[in-house]
Amino acid sequence: MSASDPEDRPAKAPRIAAYPGLEIRADEVVWSGRFPLQRVRFTYERFDGSRSAELTWELWRRAGGVAMLPFDPWSDRVALIEQFRLPVHAAGLPPIHTECVAGLLEPGEAPEAAARRESLEEAGVEPDLVEHIGRYMLLQGGCDELMQLYCGRARLPEPEAAGTHGLLHEGEDIRLLIMPASEAFAMLDRNAIQNATCALCLFWLRQNHARLRAEWTRA
């Protein structure tokens, strides 16, 4: 598939948008699977005003994603999940990975709605109040995935009732972990949380912990 065949181009791999100083010399889709891969030749205007050398980059198109950290302010506990991750294994880490509820946006879906949906699908938890943490790139050197992070108020079950969750048709097998916020913060400090999304959510919660406990237990 080449850039000369726009009618065959996947919706998830649109042409690179115009930007001042950016010159796109070639833009082709070299893989059109679930997450397309583009190969782009381009130059850009350097900080001193000169033209850069021609670069060829592969761009993995994943688009928008969300993550939710459910927090129970009454019992001061959080909900994390763990599941098998092949890329984590390939990176040389234990493949049963501790993380936050997360997923990709459906077409036309609002980020907060997606985060609430993923919380129910992956953790069986329905937050009633949600606060936006921020938006962050994960792999800015090669992927367009922009993550929207949230923290949601929820009354969490006891650990022994946590169980497993996930969508069977997507092959998900997700174990829910309910723990005191202090335990999650301790995991963060000893680098037992080894993905950026979960770490960002927990750093944010620790920064806003006292405020949320005060506000969310009287709301």
N, C-alpha and C. Protein backbone atom coordinates (compact mmCIF):
# COMPACT_ATOMS: atom_id res chain seq x y z
N MET A 1 0.85 -1.19 0.00
CA MET A 1 0.00 0.00 0.00
C MET A 1 0.88 1.24 0.00
N SER A 2 0.61 2.20 -0.83
CA SER A 2 1.47 3.37 -0.94
C SER A 2 0.67 4.64 -0.74
N ALA A 3 1.42 5.75 -0.61
CA ALA A 3 0.78 7.04 -0.40
C ALA A 3 -0.03 7.47 -1.60
N SER A 4 0.17 6.83 -2.76
CA SER A 4 -0.56 7.20 -3.96
C SER A 4 -1.94 6.54 -4.02
N ASP A 5 -2.27 5.73 -3.02
CA ASP A 5 -3.56 5.04 -2.99
C ASP A 5 -4.38 5.50 -1.79
N PRO A 6 -4.82 6.76 -1.75
CA PRO A 6 -5.49 7.28 -0.57
C PRO A 6 -6.78 6.55 -0.23
N GLU A 7 -7.47 5.98 -1.25
CA GLU A 7 -8.72 5.31 -0.98
C GLU A 7 -8.51 4.01 -0.18
N ASP A 8 -7.31 3.45 -0.22
CA ASP A 8 -7.02 2.23 0.51
C ASP A 8 -6.43 2.50 1.90
N ARG A 9 -6.32 3.73 2.26
CA ARG A 9 -5.64 4.10 3.50
C ARG A 9 -6.54 3.81 4.71
N PRO A 10 -6.01 3.12 5.75
CA PRO A 10 -6.83 2.86 6.94
C PRO A 10 -7.21 4.16 7.64
N ALA A 11 -8.40 4.18 8.22
CA ALA A 11 -8.86 5.39 8.93
C ALA A 11 -7.93 5.73 10.09
N LYS A 12 -7.28 4.73 10.67
CA LYS A 12 -6.40 4.98 11.81
C LYS A 12 -5.03 5.52 11.39
N ALA A 13 -4.78 5.60 10.08
CA ALA A 13 -3.47 6.08 9.60
C ALA A 13 -3.64 7.23 8.62
N PRO A 14 -4.23 8.34 9.05
CA PRO A 14 -4.38 9.48 8.14
C PRO A 14 -3.03 10.08 7.79
N ARG A 15 -3.02 10.84 6.72
CA ARG A 15 -1.78 11.53 6.35
C ARG A 15 -1.37 12.49 7.45
N ILE A 16 -0.08 12.71 7.56
CA ILE A 16 0.45 13.62 8.57
C ILE A 16 -0.05 15.04 8.27
N ALA A 17 -0.57 15.69 9.28
CA ALA A 17 -1.13 17.03 9.12
C ALA A 17 -0.03 18.06 8.86
N ALA A 18 -0.41 19.14 8.19
CA ALA A 18 0.54 20.23 7.93
C ALA A 18 0.95 20.90 9.23
N TYR A 19 2.18 21.39 9.26
CA TYR A 19 2.70 22.14 10.41
C TYR A 19 3.77 23.09 9.89
N PRO A 20 3.82 24.33 10.41
CA PRO A 20 4.82 25.28 9.90
C PRO A 20 6.24 24.73 9.96
N GLY A 21 6.93 24.76 8.85
CA GLY A 21 8.31 24.28 8.79
C GLY A 21 8.46 22.81 8.51
N LEU A 22 7.35 22.06 8.51
CA LEU A 22 7.40 20.62 8.25
C LEU A 22 7.15 20.36 6.77
N GLU A 23 8.03 19.58 6.15
CA GLU A 23 7.85 19.19 4.75
C GLU A 23 7.78 17.67 4.68
N ILE A 24 6.61 17.15 4.31
CA ILE A 24 6.43 15.71 4.15
C ILE A 24 6.78 15.34 2.73
N ARG A 25 7.76 14.48 2.54
CA ARG A 25 8.20 14.06 1.22
C ARG A 25 7.63 12.71 0.80
N ALA A 26 7.25 11.89 1.75
CA ALA A 26 6.59 10.62 1.46
C ALA A 26 5.86 10.18 2.73
N ASP A 27 4.69 9.58 2.52
CA ASP A 27 3.87 9.14 3.65
C ASP A 27 3.12 7.90 3.19
N GLU A 28 3.59 6.72 3.60
CA GLU A 28 2.96 5.48 3.15
C GLU A 28 2.63 4.58 4.33
N VAL A 29 1.61 3.79 4.17
CA VAL A 29 1.22 2.80 5.16
C VAL A 29 1.88 1.49 4.77
N VAL A 30 2.76 0.99 5.65
CA VAL A 30 3.49 -0.24 5.33
C VAL A 30 2.91 -1.46 6.04
N TRP A 31 2.00 -1.24 6.99
CA TRP A 31 1.29 -2.33 7.65
C TRP A 31 -0.07 -1.80 8.04
N SER A 32 -1.13 -2.54 7.70
CA SER A 32 -2.49 -2.04 7.93
C SER A 32 -3.28 -2.97 8.83
N GLY A 33 -2.63 -3.54 9.84
CA GLY A 33 -3.31 -4.39 10.81
C GLY A 33 -4.12 -3.56 11.79
N ARG A 34 -4.38 -4.14 12.96
CA ARG A 34 -5.18 -3.45 13.97
C ARG A 34 -4.59 -2.09 14.31
N PHE A 35 -3.27 -2.04 14.41
CA PHE A 35 -2.58 -0.77 14.64
C PHE A 35 -1.64 -0.53 13.47
N PRO A 36 -2.02 0.33 12.53
CA PRO A 36 -1.22 0.53 11.31
C PRO A 36 0.16 1.11 11.61
N LEU A 37 1.07 0.86 10.67
CA LEU A 37 2.41 1.41 10.73
C LEU A 37 2.67 2.24 9.48
N GLN A 38 3.04 3.50 9.69
CA GLN A 38 3.37 4.38 8.58
C GLN A 38 4.88 4.56 8.49
N ARG A 39 5.36 4.78 7.27
CA ARG A 39 6.75 5.18 7.06
C ARG A 39 6.70 6.56 6.41
N VAL A 40 7.34 7.52 7.08
CA VAL A 40 7.25 8.92 6.66
C VAL A 40 8.65 9.47 6.42
N ARG A 41 8.86 10.07 5.23
CA ARG A 41 10.09 10.81 4.95
C ARG A 41 9.78 12.29 5.05
N PHE A 42 10.60 13.01 5.81
CA PHE A 42 10.28 14.41 6.06
C PHE A 42 11.53 15.20 6.41
N THR A 43 11.40 16.51 6.33
CA THR A 43 12.37 17.43 6.90
C THR A 43 11.59 18.44 7.74
N TYR A 44 12.29 19.14 8.61
CA TYR A 44 11.63 20.16 9.44
C TYR A 44 12.58 21.34 9.62
N GLU A 45 12.02 22.43 10.05
CA GLU A 45 12.82 23.64 10.28
C GLU A 45 13.48 23.55 11.65
N ARG A 46 14.82 23.64 11.67
CA ARG A 46 15.56 23.57 12.92
C ARG A 46 15.42 24.86 13.71
N PHE A 47 15.84 24.85 14.98
CA PHE A 47 15.69 26.03 15.83
C PHE A 47 16.42 27.24 15.28
N ASP A 48 17.52 27.02 14.53
CA ASP A 48 18.27 28.15 13.97
C ASP A 48 17.72 28.60 12.62
N GLY A 49 16.61 28.00 12.18
CA GLY A 49 15.98 28.39 10.93
C GLY A 49 16.44 27.59 9.72
N SER A 50 17.45 26.77 9.87
CA SER A 50 17.93 25.97 8.74
C SER A 50 17.05 24.73 8.56
N ARG A 51 17.22 24.08 7.41
CA ARG A 51 16.44 22.89 7.09
C ARG A 51 17.16 21.65 7.61
N SER A 52 16.43 20.75 8.26
CA SER A 52 17.03 19.52 8.78
C SER A 52 17.41 18.59 7.63
N ALA A 53 18.21 17.60 7.93
CA ALA A 53 18.44 16.52 6.98
C ALA A 53 17.13 15.76 6.78
N GLU A 54 17.02 15.04 5.67
CA GLU A 54 15.83 14.22 5.45
C GLU A 54 15.84 13.03 6.40
N LEU A 55 14.74 12.82 7.08
CA LEU A 55 14.61 11.74 8.04
C LEU A 55 13.54 10.75 7.56
N THR A 56 13.71 9.49 7.89
CA THR A 56 12.70 8.47 7.63
C THR A 56 12.34 7.82 8.95
N TRP A 57 11.10 7.98 9.35
CA TRP A 57 10.64 7.44 10.64
C TRP A 57 9.47 6.49 10.42
N GLU A 58 9.42 5.43 11.21
CA GLU A 58 8.24 4.59 11.28
C GLU A 58 7.34 5.13 12.40
N LEU A 59 6.06 5.19 12.13
CA LEU A 59 5.09 5.75 13.07
C LEU A 59 3.99 4.72 13.33
N TRP A 60 3.90 4.25 14.56
CA TRP A 60 2.90 3.27 14.97
C TRP A 60 1.65 4.03 15.40
N ARG A 61 0.50 3.77 14.75
CA ARG A 61 -0.71 4.54 14.99
C ARG A 61 -1.64 3.81 15.96
N ARG A 62 -1.66 4.27 17.21
CA ARG A 62 -2.58 3.73 18.22
C ARG A 62 -3.61 4.76 18.67
N ALA A 63 -3.34 6.04 18.40
CA ALA A 63 -4.29 7.13 18.69
C ALA A 63 -4.54 7.28 20.18
N GLY A 64 -5.81 7.44 20.58
CA GLY A 64 -6.12 7.83 21.95
C GLY A 64 -6.33 6.67 22.89
N GLY A 65 -5.84 6.81 24.11
CA GLY A 65 -6.04 5.82 25.16
C GLY A 65 -6.42 6.49 26.46
N VAL A 66 -6.90 5.71 27.41
CA VAL A 66 -7.31 6.23 28.72
C VAL A 66 -6.83 5.28 29.81
N ALA A 67 -6.71 5.82 31.01
CA ALA A 67 -6.44 4.99 32.19
C ALA A 67 -7.21 5.58 33.36
N MET A 68 -7.63 4.71 34.25
CA MET A 68 -8.39 5.12 35.44
C MET A 68 -7.78 4.51 36.68
N LEU A 69 -7.61 5.32 37.73
CA LEU A 69 -7.19 4.82 39.04
C LEU A 69 -8.39 4.95 39.99
N PRO A 70 -9.11 3.86 40.26
CA PRO A 70 -10.20 3.92 41.23
C PRO A 70 -9.65 4.11 42.65
N PHE A 71 -10.25 5.04 43.38
CA PHE A 71 -9.80 5.38 44.74
C PHE A 71 -11.02 5.43 45.65
N ASP A 72 -10.93 4.71 46.76
CA ASP A 72 -11.98 4.69 47.78
C ASP A 72 -11.53 5.61 48.92
N PRO A 73 -12.06 6.83 48.99
CA PRO A 73 -11.57 7.77 50.02
C PRO A 73 -12.03 7.40 51.42
N TRP A 74 -13.10 6.62 51.55
CA TRP A 74 -13.60 6.26 52.87
C TRP A 74 -12.70 5.22 53.53
N SER A 75 -12.25 4.24 52.76
CA SER A 75 -11.36 3.22 53.32
C SER A 75 -9.90 3.48 52.99
N ASP A 76 -9.63 4.53 52.19
CA ASP A 76 -8.28 4.91 51.78
C ASP A 76 -7.57 3.75 51.05
N ARG A 77 -8.28 3.19 50.05
CA ARG A 77 -7.72 2.09 49.26
C ARG A 77 -7.80 2.43 47.77
N VAL A 78 -6.97 1.76 46.99
CA VAL A 78 -6.98 1.92 45.54
C VAL A 78 -7.18 0.57 44.89
N ALA A 79 -7.58 0.62 43.62
CA ALA A 79 -7.73 -0.60 42.82
C ALA A 79 -6.73 -0.57 41.69
N LEU A 80 -5.83 -1.54 41.67
CA LEU A 80 -4.92 -1.77 40.55
C LEU A 80 -5.28 -3.11 39.92
N ILE A 81 -4.68 -3.43 38.81
CA ILE A 81 -4.91 -4.71 38.15
C ILE A 81 -3.58 -5.34 37.78
N GLU A 82 -3.61 -6.62 37.51
CA GLU A 82 -2.44 -7.29 36.94
C GLU A 82 -2.90 -8.28 35.89
N GLN A 83 -2.08 -8.42 34.84
CA GLN A 83 -2.38 -9.32 33.74
C GLN A 83 -1.09 -9.67 33.01
N PHE A 84 -1.17 -10.71 32.18
CA PHE A 84 -0.01 -11.13 31.40
C PHE A 84 0.19 -10.16 30.25
N ARG A 85 1.45 -9.68 30.08
CA ARG A 85 1.80 -8.74 29.02
C ARG A 85 3.01 -9.28 28.26
N LEU A 86 2.79 -9.70 27.01
CA LEU A 86 3.89 -10.23 26.20
C LEU A 86 5.00 -9.20 25.97
N PRO A 87 4.71 -7.92 25.66
CA PRO A 87 5.79 -6.95 25.47
C PRO A 87 6.64 -6.75 26.73
N VAL A 88 6.01 -6.85 27.90
CA VAL A 88 6.77 -6.73 29.15
C VAL A 88 7.75 -7.89 29.27
N HIS A 89 7.28 -9.08 28.94
CA HIS A 89 8.16 -10.26 28.94
C HIS A 89 9.31 -10.07 27.95
N ALA A 90 9.00 -9.55 26.75
CA ALA A 90 10.04 -9.31 25.74
C ALA A 90 11.07 -8.30 26.21
N ALA A 91 10.66 -7.39 27.10
CA ALA A 91 11.58 -6.39 27.64
C ALA A 91 12.45 -6.93 28.76
N GLY A 92 12.20 -8.16 29.18
CA GLY A 92 13.01 -8.78 30.22
C GLY A 92 12.48 -8.60 31.62
N LEU A 93 11.21 -8.17 31.75
CA LEU A 93 10.58 -8.00 33.06
C LEU A 93 9.58 -9.12 33.30
N PRO A 94 9.18 -9.35 34.56
CA PRO A 94 8.15 -10.37 34.82
C PRO A 94 6.88 -10.03 34.05
N PRO A 95 6.32 -10.97 33.29
CA PRO A 95 5.20 -10.64 32.40
C PRO A 95 3.87 -10.42 33.10
N ILE A 96 3.71 -10.87 34.35
CA ILE A 96 2.49 -10.54 35.11
C ILE A 96 2.71 -9.12 35.65
N HIS A 97 2.02 -8.18 35.04
CA HIS A 97 2.35 -6.77 35.18
C HIS A 97 1.28 -6.04 35.98
N THR A 98 1.72 -5.24 36.96
CA THR A 98 0.80 -4.44 37.77
C THR A 98 0.60 -3.09 37.11
N GLU A 99 -0.65 -2.70 36.93
CA GLU A 99 -0.95 -1.47 36.19
C GLU A 99 -2.30 -0.91 36.61
N CYS A 100 -2.71 0.16 35.96
CA CYS A 100 -4.03 0.73 36.14
C CYS A 100 -4.98 0.18 35.08
N VAL A 101 -6.25 0.22 35.38
CA VAL A 101 -7.27 0.00 34.36
C VAL A 101 -6.98 0.93 33.19
N ALA A 102 -7.00 0.40 31.97
CA ALA A 102 -6.67 1.23 30.81
C ALA A 102 -7.23 0.60 29.55
N GLY A 103 -7.32 1.40 28.50
CA GLY A 103 -7.79 0.90 27.23
C GLY A 103 -7.78 1.99 26.18
N LEU A 104 -8.21 1.63 24.98
CA LEU A 104 -8.23 2.55 23.85
C LEU A 104 -9.62 3.12 23.64
N LEU A 105 -9.66 4.32 23.09
CA LEU A 105 -10.93 4.95 22.78
C LEU A 105 -11.62 4.22 21.63
N GLU A 106 -12.93 4.03 21.75
CA GLU A 106 -13.73 3.57 20.64
C GLU A 106 -13.99 4.77 19.72
N PRO A 107 -14.28 4.55 18.43
CA PRO A 107 -14.55 5.67 17.52
C PRO A 107 -15.65 6.58 18.06
N GLY A 108 -15.35 7.86 18.17
CA GLY A 108 -16.32 8.85 18.64
C GLY A 108 -16.54 8.88 20.13
N GLU A 109 -15.82 8.06 20.89
CA GLU A 109 -16.04 7.97 22.33
C GLU A 109 -15.29 9.07 23.07
N ALA A 110 -15.94 9.70 24.05
CA ALA A 110 -15.30 10.71 24.89
C ALA A 110 -14.33 10.03 25.85
N PRO A 111 -13.17 10.65 26.13
CA PRO A 111 -12.18 9.99 26.99
C PRO A 111 -12.70 9.60 28.37
N GLU A 112 -13.44 10.49 29.04
CA GLU A 112 -13.92 10.12 30.37
C GLU A 112 -14.89 8.95 30.31
N ALA A 113 -15.75 8.93 29.29
CA ALA A 113 -16.67 7.81 29.13
C ALA A 113 -15.90 6.51 28.90
N ALA A 114 -14.83 6.58 28.13
CA ALA A 114 -14.00 5.40 27.89
C ALA A 114 -13.34 4.92 29.18
N ALA A 115 -12.87 5.85 29.99
CA ALA A 115 -12.23 5.47 31.25
C ALA A 115 -13.23 4.81 32.19
N ARG A 116 -14.45 5.34 32.23
CA ARG A 116 -15.49 4.70 33.05
C ARG A 116 -15.82 3.30 32.53
N ARG A 117 -15.90 3.16 31.21
CA ARG A 117 -16.20 1.85 30.62
C ARG A 117 -15.11 0.84 30.95
N GLU A 118 -13.85 1.25 30.79
CA GLU A 118 -12.75 0.34 31.08
C GLU A 118 -12.71 -0.05 32.56
N SER A 119 -13.07 0.88 33.43
CA SER A 119 -13.09 0.57 34.86
C SER A 119 -14.10 -0.53 35.17
N LEU A 120 -15.24 -0.48 34.51
CA LEU A 120 -16.25 -1.51 34.73
C LEU A 120 -15.83 -2.83 34.10
N GLU A 121 -15.28 -2.79 32.86
CA GLU A 121 -14.90 -4.01 32.16
C GLU A 121 -13.73 -4.72 32.84
N GLU A 122 -12.73 -3.97 33.27
CA GLU A 122 -11.49 -4.57 33.75
C GLU A 122 -11.42 -4.74 35.26
N ALA A 123 -12.28 -4.00 36.00
CA ALA A 123 -12.20 -4.07 37.46
C ALA A 123 -13.55 -4.28 38.12
N GLY A 124 -14.65 -4.21 37.36
CA GLY A 124 -15.98 -4.34 37.95
C GLY A 124 -16.33 -3.19 38.86
N VAL A 125 -15.71 -2.03 38.63
CA VAL A 125 -15.86 -0.86 39.49
C VAL A 125 -16.49 0.28 38.69
N GLU A 126 -17.46 0.98 39.28
CA GLU A 126 -18.13 2.10 38.62
C GLU A 126 -17.92 3.38 39.44
N PRO A 127 -16.93 4.20 39.10
CA PRO A 127 -16.72 5.46 39.82
C PRO A 127 -17.92 6.39 39.66
N ASP A 128 -18.26 7.10 40.74
CA ASP A 128 -19.35 8.07 40.64
C ASP A 128 -18.84 9.50 40.45
N LEU A 129 -17.63 9.77 40.92
CA LEU A 129 -16.97 11.05 40.68
C LEU A 129 -15.64 10.77 39.99
N VAL A 130 -15.29 11.62 39.03
CA VAL A 130 -14.05 11.42 38.28
C VAL A 130 -13.31 12.74 38.16
N GLU A 131 -12.01 12.71 38.36
CA GLU A 131 -11.17 13.90 38.18
C GLU A 131 -10.10 13.60 37.13
N HIS A 132 -9.93 14.55 36.23
CA HIS A 132 -8.93 14.39 35.16
C HIS A 132 -7.54 14.67 35.71
N ILE A 133 -6.62 13.75 35.49
CA ILE A 133 -5.24 13.92 35.95
C ILE A 133 -4.42 14.71 34.93
N GLY A 134 -4.53 14.34 33.66
CA GLY A 134 -3.76 15.02 32.62
C GLY A 134 -3.68 14.14 31.39
N ARG A 135 -2.99 14.64 30.37
CA ARG A 135 -2.79 13.87 29.14
C ARG A 135 -1.29 13.78 28.86
N TYR A 136 -0.86 12.59 28.42
CA TYR A 136 0.57 12.31 28.31
C TYR A 136 0.84 11.40 27.11
N MET A 137 1.92 11.71 26.39
CA MET A 137 2.43 10.79 25.37
C MET A 137 3.22 9.68 26.07
N LEU A 138 3.14 8.47 25.53
CA LEU A 138 3.86 7.35 26.10
C LEU A 138 5.13 7.01 25.34
N LEU A 139 5.05 7.02 24.00
CA LEU A 139 6.18 6.64 23.16
C LEU A 139 6.38 7.69 22.08
N GLN A 140 6.74 8.89 22.51
CA GLN A 140 6.79 10.02 21.58
C GLN A 140 7.84 9.85 20.48
N GLY A 141 8.74 8.88 20.62
CA GLY A 141 9.73 8.63 19.59
C GLY A 141 9.24 7.74 18.46
N GLY A 142 8.02 7.18 18.58
CA GLY A 142 7.60 6.29 17.51
C GLY A 142 6.12 5.95 17.46
N CYS A 143 5.32 6.47 18.40
CA CYS A 143 3.90 6.11 18.46
C CYS A 143 3.08 7.34 18.79
N ASP A 144 1.87 7.43 18.20
CA ASP A 144 1.03 8.61 18.40
C ASP A 144 0.07 8.46 19.59
N GLU A 145 0.20 7.41 20.40
CA GLU A 145 -0.76 7.18 21.48
C GLU A 145 -0.70 8.31 22.52
N LEU A 146 -1.84 8.97 22.72
CA LEU A 146 -1.98 10.04 23.70
C LEU A 146 -2.91 9.53 24.79
N MET A 147 -2.40 9.38 26.01
CA MET A 147 -3.17 8.83 27.11
C MET A 147 -3.81 9.94 27.95
N GLN A 148 -5.09 9.77 28.23
CA GLN A 148 -5.82 10.63 29.15
C GLN A 148 -5.98 9.86 30.46
N LEU A 149 -5.49 10.44 31.55
CA LEU A 149 -5.49 9.75 32.84
C LEU A 149 -6.54 10.35 33.77
N TYR A 150 -7.19 9.47 34.55
CA TYR A 150 -8.27 9.87 35.45
C TYR A 150 -8.13 9.16 36.80
N CYS A 151 -8.70 9.79 37.81
CA CYS A 151 -8.88 9.16 39.12
C CYS A 151 -10.38 9.19 39.41
N GLY A 152 -10.92 8.06 39.85
CA GLY A 152 -12.35 7.99 40.08
C GLY A 152 -12.69 7.53 41.49
N ARG A 153 -13.71 8.17 42.08
CA ARG A 153 -14.17 7.76 43.41
C ARG A 153 -15.06 6.54 43.30
N ALA A 154 -14.77 5.53 44.11
CA ALA A 154 -15.57 4.30 44.09
C ALA A 154 -15.47 3.60 45.43
N ARG A 155 -16.54 2.97 45.84
CA ARG A 155 -16.49 2.10 47.02
C ARG A 155 -15.98 0.74 46.57
N LEU A 156 -14.80 0.39 47.04
CA LEU A 156 -14.13 -0.82 46.55
C LEU A 156 -14.48 -2.03 47.40
N PRO A 157 -14.52 -3.22 46.79
CA PRO A 157 -14.82 -4.43 47.55
C PRO A 157 -13.65 -4.81 48.45
N GLU A 158 -13.90 -5.75 49.32
CA GLU A 158 -12.81 -6.29 50.13
C GLU A 158 -11.89 -7.11 49.22
N PRO A 159 -10.59 -7.19 49.54
CA PRO A 159 -9.64 -7.89 48.66
C PRO A 159 -10.06 -9.31 48.31
N GLU A 160 -10.64 -10.04 49.26
CA GLU A 160 -11.00 -11.44 48.99
C GLU A 160 -12.16 -11.55 47.99
N ALA A 161 -12.87 -10.45 47.76
CA ALA A 161 -13.99 -10.46 46.81
C ALA A 161 -13.61 -9.82 45.47
N ALA A 162 -12.33 -9.51 45.28
CA ALA A 162 -11.92 -8.77 44.09
C ALA A 162 -12.14 -9.56 42.81
N GLY A 163 -11.66 -10.79 42.75
CA GLY A 163 -11.90 -11.65 41.59
C GLY A 163 -11.14 -11.25 40.34
N THR A 164 -11.54 -11.87 39.22
CA THR A 164 -10.93 -11.59 37.92
C THR A 164 -11.98 -11.00 36.98
N HIS A 165 -11.49 -10.25 36.00
CA HIS A 165 -12.38 -9.50 35.11
C HIS A 165 -11.79 -9.50 33.70
N GLY A 166 -12.43 -8.74 32.81
CA GLY A 166 -11.96 -8.63 31.44
C GLY A 166 -12.95 -9.23 30.45
N LEU A 167 -12.75 -8.89 29.18
CA LEU A 167 -13.62 -9.37 28.11
C LEU A 167 -13.06 -10.65 27.51
N LEU A 168 -13.84 -11.74 27.57
CA LEU A 168 -13.36 -13.02 27.08
C LEU A 168 -13.07 -12.98 25.58
N HIS A 169 -13.88 -12.25 24.81
CA HIS A 169 -13.65 -12.23 23.36
C HIS A 169 -12.39 -11.46 22.97
N GLU A 170 -11.82 -10.72 23.93
CA GLU A 170 -10.54 -10.04 23.69
C GLU A 170 -9.39 -10.80 24.35
N GLY A 171 -9.69 -11.97 24.92
CA GLY A 171 -8.64 -12.78 25.54
C GLY A 171 -8.13 -12.22 26.85
N GLU A 172 -8.93 -11.38 27.51
CA GLU A 172 -8.46 -10.73 28.74
C GLU A 172 -8.64 -11.65 29.95
N ASP A 173 -7.66 -11.64 30.83
CA ASP A 173 -7.71 -12.35 32.10
C ASP A 173 -7.05 -11.41 33.11
N ILE A 174 -7.86 -10.62 33.78
CA ILE A 174 -7.37 -9.50 34.58
C ILE A 174 -7.70 -9.73 36.05
N ARG A 175 -6.68 -9.70 36.88
CA ARG A 175 -6.88 -9.88 38.31
C ARG A 175 -6.91 -8.52 39.00
N LEU A 176 -7.96 -8.31 39.79
CA LEU A 176 -8.13 -7.05 40.51
C LEU A 176 -7.34 -7.09 41.82
N LEU A 177 -6.61 -6.02 42.08
CA LEU A 177 -5.84 -5.89 43.32
C LEU A 177 -6.38 -4.70 44.11
N ILE A 178 -6.87 -4.97 45.32
CA ILE A 178 -7.35 -3.92 46.21
C ILE A 178 -6.33 -3.78 47.33
N MET A 179 -5.82 -2.57 47.55
CA MET A 179 -4.80 -2.38 48.58
C MET A 179 -4.88 -0.98 49.18
N PRO A 180 -4.36 -0.80 50.39
CA PRO A 180 -4.30 0.54 50.95
C PRO A 180 -3.48 1.46 50.05
N ALA A 181 -3.87 2.73 50.00
CA ALA A 181 -3.12 3.68 49.20
C ALA A 181 -1.66 3.73 49.64
N SER A 182 -1.42 3.60 50.93
CA SER A 182 -0.04 3.64 51.44
C SER A 182 0.79 2.50 50.86
N GLU A 183 0.18 1.33 50.68
CA GLU A 183 0.90 0.20 50.10
C GLU A 183 1.23 0.46 48.63
N ALA A 184 0.29 1.05 47.90
CA ALA A 184 0.55 1.38 46.50
C ALA A 184 1.67 2.41 46.39
N PHE A 185 1.67 3.39 47.28
CA PHE A 185 2.73 4.40 47.27
C PHE A 185 4.09 3.77 47.59
N ALA A 186 4.10 2.79 48.49
CA ALA A 186 5.35 2.10 48.82
C ALA A 186 5.83 1.28 47.60
N MET A 187 4.92 0.66 46.86
CA MET A 187 5.31 -0.03 45.64
C MET A 187 5.92 0.93 44.64
N LEU A 188 5.35 2.12 44.55
CA LEU A 188 5.87 3.15 43.66
C LEU A 188 7.30 3.50 44.04
N ASP A 189 7.55 3.67 45.33
CA ASP A 189 8.86 4.11 45.80
C ASP A 189 9.95 3.05 45.60
N ARG A 190 9.58 1.78 45.63
CA ARG A 190 10.60 0.74 45.44
C ARG A 190 10.64 0.24 44.00
N ASN A 191 9.99 0.97 43.09
CA ASN A 191 9.98 0.68 41.65
C ASN A 191 9.31 -0.67 41.34
N ALA A 192 8.33 -1.04 42.17
CA ALA A 192 7.53 -2.22 41.87
C ALA A 192 6.42 -1.90 40.88
N ILE A 193 6.16 -0.62 40.65
CA ILE A 193 5.26 -0.18 39.58
C ILE A 193 6.17 0.19 38.41
N GLN A 194 6.09 -0.60 37.34
CA GLN A 194 7.08 -0.46 36.26
C GLN A 194 6.47 -0.06 34.93
N ASN A 195 5.36 0.66 34.98
CA ASN A 195 4.86 1.29 33.76
C ASN A 195 4.49 2.73 34.05
N ALA A 196 4.68 3.58 33.05
CA ALA A 196 4.57 5.02 33.24
C ALA A 196 3.15 5.45 33.59
N THR A 197 2.15 4.83 32.97
CA THR A 197 0.76 5.25 33.20
C THR A 197 0.37 5.07 34.66
N CYS A 198 0.62 3.90 35.21
CA CYS A 198 0.27 3.64 36.61
C CYS A 198 1.09 4.52 37.55
N ALA A 199 2.36 4.67 37.25
CA ALA A 199 3.21 5.51 38.10
C ALA A 199 2.72 6.95 38.12
N LEU A 200 2.37 7.50 36.96
CA LEU A 200 1.85 8.86 36.91
C LEU A 200 0.58 9.01 37.74
N CYS A 201 -0.33 8.03 37.62
CA CYS A 201 -1.58 8.09 38.39
C CYS A 201 -1.30 8.06 39.89
N LEU A 202 -0.39 7.20 40.32
CA LEU A 202 -0.11 7.10 41.74
C LEU A 202 0.66 8.31 42.27
N PHE A 203 1.59 8.85 41.48
CA PHE A 203 2.26 10.08 41.89
C PHE A 203 1.24 11.20 42.07
N TRP A 204 0.29 11.28 41.13
CA TRP A 204 -0.74 12.32 41.21
C TRP A 204 -1.61 12.11 42.44
N LEU A 205 -2.01 10.87 42.70
CA LEU A 205 -2.86 10.61 43.86
C LEU A 205 -2.13 10.96 45.15
N ARG A 206 -0.86 10.63 45.24
CA ARG A 206 -0.12 10.97 46.46
C ARG A 206 -0.07 12.48 46.65
N GLN A 207 0.08 13.23 45.56
CA GLN A 207 0.12 14.68 45.64
C GLN A 207 -1.24 15.26 46.06
N ASN A 208 -2.32 14.59 45.66
CA ASN A 208 -3.67 15.10 45.91
C ASN A 208 -4.44 14.28 46.94
N HIS A 209 -3.75 13.41 47.64
CA HIS A 209 -4.37 12.45 48.53
C HIS A 209 -5.20 13.10 49.63
N ALA A 210 -4.62 14.02 50.37
CA ALA A 210 -5.34 14.66 51.48
C ALA A 210 -6.55 15.44 50.97
N ARG A 211 -6.38 16.15 49.86
CA ARG A 211 -7.48 16.94 49.30
C ARG A 211 -8.64 16.04 48.88
N LEU A 212 -8.34 14.96 48.17
CA LEU A 212 -9.41 14.08 47.71
C LEU A 212 -10.13 13.41 48.88
N ARG A 213 -9.39 13.00 49.89
CA ARG A 213 -10.05 12.36 51.03
C ARG A 213 -11.00 13.34 51.72
N ALA A 214 -10.60 14.61 51.79
CA ALA A 214 -11.45 15.62 52.42
C ALA A 214 -12.66 15.93 51.55
N GLU A 215 -12.43 16.16 50.25
CA GLU A 215 -13.51 16.56 49.36
C GLU A 215 -14.45 15.41 49.04
N TRP A 216 -13.92 14.24 48.77
CA TRP A 216 -14.74 13.14 48.27
C TRP A 216 -15.50 12.41 49.38
N THR A 217 -15.12 12.59 50.64
CA THR A 217 -15.88 11.94 51.71
C THR A 217 -17.02 12.83 52.19
N ARG A 218 -17.05 14.08 51.76
CA ARG A 218 -18.19 14.94 52.13
C ARG A 218 -19.09 15.25 50.95
N ALA A 219 -18.68 14.84 49.75
CA ALA A 219 -19.48 15.14 48.55
C ALA A 219 -20.69 14.20 48.45
